[in-house]
Backbone as ProteinMPNN parsed JSONL, in Angstrom:
{"seq_chain_A": "MDKYVCNVCGYVYDPEAGDPDNDIDPGTKFEDIPDDWVCPICGASKEEFSKE", "coords_chain_A": {"N_chain_A": [[-8.51, 4.162, -8.975], [-6.407, 5.305, -6.591], [-2.53, 5.224, -6.69], [-0.266, 4.917, -4.252], [2.985, 5.745, -2.636], [5.98, 4.829, -1.026], [7.481, 6.642, 1.159], [9.792, 5.958, 2.245], [11.25, 3.785, 0.958], [10.26, 4.141, -1.863], [8.436, 2.0, -2.84], [5.756, 1.377, -4.722], [2.173, 1.079, -3.818], [0.049, -0.493, -5.644], [-3.319, -0.39, -6.201], [-4.589, -1.991, -8.086], [-3.094, -4.212, -8.445], [-2.694, -5.078, -5.795], [-1.458, -6.739, -2.941], [-0.681, -9.287, -2.827], [1.179, -11.325, -1.519], [0.849, -10.475, 1.169], [-1.725, -10.897, 1.797], [-3.678, -8.93, 0.747], [-5.966, -8.442, -1.407], [-6.146, -7.947, -5.101], [-7.651, -5.252, -6.419], [-8.063, -3.683, -3.882], [-8.518, -0.624, -2.238], [-6.282, 1.651, -1.086], [-7.145, 2.941, 1.095], [-8.472, 0.906, 2.26], [-6.949, -0.881, 3.287], [-5.877, -2.702, 6.059], [-4.797, -1.045, 8.995], [-2.282, -2.101, 10.351], [-1.033, -3.139, 8.27], [2.267, -3.055, 6.602], [4.858, -1.745, 4.584], [5.909, -3.966, 1.952], [8.375, -3.812, 1.064], [10.385, -2.537, 2.742], [9.036, -2.281, 5.467], [7.998, -0.04, 6.468], [5.552, 2.0, 8.168], [1.818, 2.371, 7.206], [1.368, 5.149, 7.481], [3.757, 6.124, 6.412], [3.192, 6.516, 3.876], [2.215, 8.253, 0.867], [0.081, 9.959, -1.558], [0.725, 9.098, -4.953]], "CA_chain_A": [[-7.889, 4.233, -7.696], [-4.916, 6.076, -6.651], [-1.627, 4.555, -6.12], [0.624, 5.542, -3.038], [4.269, 5.6, -2.648], [6.284, 4.545, 0.481], [8.441, 7.702, 1.33], [10.95, 5.391, 2.897], [12.137, 3.194, -0.005], [9.799, 4.069, -3.105], [7.633, 1.226, -3.453], [4.325, 1.911, -4.964], [1.296, 0.305, -3.954], [-1.09, 0.016, -6.949], [-4.566, -1.291, -6.048], [-5.044, -2.94, -9.104], [-2.54, -5.31, -8.223], [-2.693, -5.371, -4.556], [-0.052, -7.104, -2.237], [-1.222, -10.777, -2.498], [1.826, -11.948, -0.497], [0.467, -9.92, 2.427], [-3.343, -10.976, 1.889], [-4.326, -7.888, 0.353], [-6.63, -8.713, -2.682], [-6.112, -6.937, -5.933], [-8.61, -3.954, -6.261], [-8.129, -3.193, -2.591], [-7.988, 0.592, -2.256], [-5.314, 1.95, 0.078], [-7.635, 3.532, 2.223], [-9.491, -0.047, 2.727], [-6.045, -1.744, 3.878], [-5.636, -2.715, 7.435], [-3.905, -0.119, 9.581], [-1.301, -2.759, 10.673], [-0.102, -3.529, 7.312], [3.474, -2.451, 6.381], [5.514, -1.894, 3.155], [6.55, -5.137, 1.879], [10.047, -3.968, 0.811], [11.096, -1.867, 4.013], [8.573, -2.628, 6.633], [7.494, 1.288, 6.777], [4.109, 1.845, 8.481], [0.928, 3.24, 6.387], [1.595, 6.521, 7.467], [4.971, 6.842, 5.694], [2.92, 6.53, 2.397], [1.648, 9.459, 0.351], [-0.579, 9.579, -2.81], [1.392, 9.482, -5.799]], "C_chain_A": [[-6.675, 4.666, -7.636], [-3.814, 5.021, -6.144], [-0.953, 5.567, -4.866], [1.996, 4.748, -3.034], [4.979, 5.329, -1.325], [7.597, 5.773, 0.392], [9.79, 7.38, 1.885], [11.815, 5.002, 1.445], [11.497, 3.649, -1.455], [8.924, 3.136, -3.775], [6.221, 1.642, -3.563], [3.273, 0.804, -4.92], [0.384, 0.601, -4.965], [-2.447, -0.79, -6.591], [-4.953, -2.094, -6.957], [-4.408, -4.235, -9.095], [-2.407, -5.913, -6.63], [-1.474, -5.568, -3.684], [-0.409, -8.6, -1.747], [-0.277, -11.614, -1.667], [1.651, -11.504, 0.817], [-0.984, -10.011, 2.633], [-3.858, -9.907, 1.637], [-4.675, -8.339, -1.208], [-6.395, -7.665, -3.59], [-7.592, -6.243, -6.129], [-9.069, -3.769, -5.123], [-7.623, -1.989, -2.495], [-7.0, 0.783, -1.076], [-5.852, 2.25, 1.293], [-8.502, 2.322, 3.184], [-8.165, -1.202, 3.323], [-5.925, -1.683, 5.464], [-4.829, -1.715, 8.212], [-2.487, -0.547, 10.097], [-0.444, -3.183, 9.618], [1.28, -2.551, 7.001], [3.829, -2.533, 4.996], [6.001, -3.286, 3.122], [7.953, -5.172, 1.42], [10.588, -3.613, 2.235], [10.553, -1.882, 5.395], [8.107, -1.04, 7.192], [5.884, 0.917, 7.223], [3.091, 2.619, 7.074], [1.035, 4.506, 6.194], [2.732, 6.974, 6.605], [4.52, 6.66, 4.057], [2.155, 7.768, 1.765], [1.318, 9.179, -1.228], [0.405, 10.02, -3.926], [1.082, 10.44, -7.011]], "O_chain_A": [[-5.867, 4.457, -8.541], [-4.091, 4.124, -5.347], [-1.198, 6.762, -4.704], [2.165, 3.56, -3.308], [4.316, 5.747, -0.376], [8.523, 5.681, -0.414], [10.718, 8.18, 2.007], [12.731, 5.66, 0.952], [12.318, 3.513, -2.362], [8.615, 3.251, -4.961], [5.595, 2.172, -2.645], [3.301, -0.176, -5.665], [-0.042, 1.736, -5.182], [-2.412, -2.0, -6.813], [-5.727, -2.995, -6.633], [-4.931, -5.236, -9.587], [-2.058, -7.068, -6.381], [-0.571, -4.732, -3.653], [-0.417, -8.994, -0.581], [-0.763, -12.586, -1.088], [2.279, -12.105, 1.689], [-1.521, -9.332, 3.509], [-4.783, -9.693, 2.421], [-3.808, -8.545, -2.058], [-6.391, -6.513, -3.157], [-8.601, -6.918, -5.927], [-10.286, -3.656, -4.977], [-6.4, -1.896, -2.607], [-7.02, -0.023, -0.145], [-5.325, 1.98, 2.373], [-9.011, 2.499, 4.29], [-8.51, -2.301, 3.758], [-5.886, -0.591, 6.031], [-3.736, -1.715, 7.645], [-1.605, 0.29, 10.287], [0.707, -3.557, 9.843], [1.212, -1.338, 7.202], [3.22, -3.287, 4.238], [6.472, -3.793, 4.14], [8.639, -6.192, 1.355], [11.235, -4.472, 2.834], [11.245, -1.605, 6.374], [7.876, -0.934, 8.397], [5.194, -0.026, 6.836], [3.596, 3.272, 6.16], [0.881, 5.065, 5.108], [2.706, 8.095, 6.098], [5.348, 6.664, 3.146], [1.314, 8.221, 2.542], [1.975, 8.46, -1.981], [0.884, 11.153, -3.897], [1.97, 10.724, -7.815]]}, "name": "protein", "num_of_chains": 1, "seq": "MDKYVCNVCGYVYDPEAGDPDNDIDPGTKFEDIPDDWVCPICGASKEEFSKE"}
């Protein structure tokens, strides 16, 4: 599974870890995250992420 990086702050979404603090379970592919999810660090939208 691909990792994605926030183009605003550099946060890396790792699908193996997910984002449990925001109800994204480990093993969730970036493509499967809801469209209203935002970067847990800076609040950037999903569109601000690019494949690492």
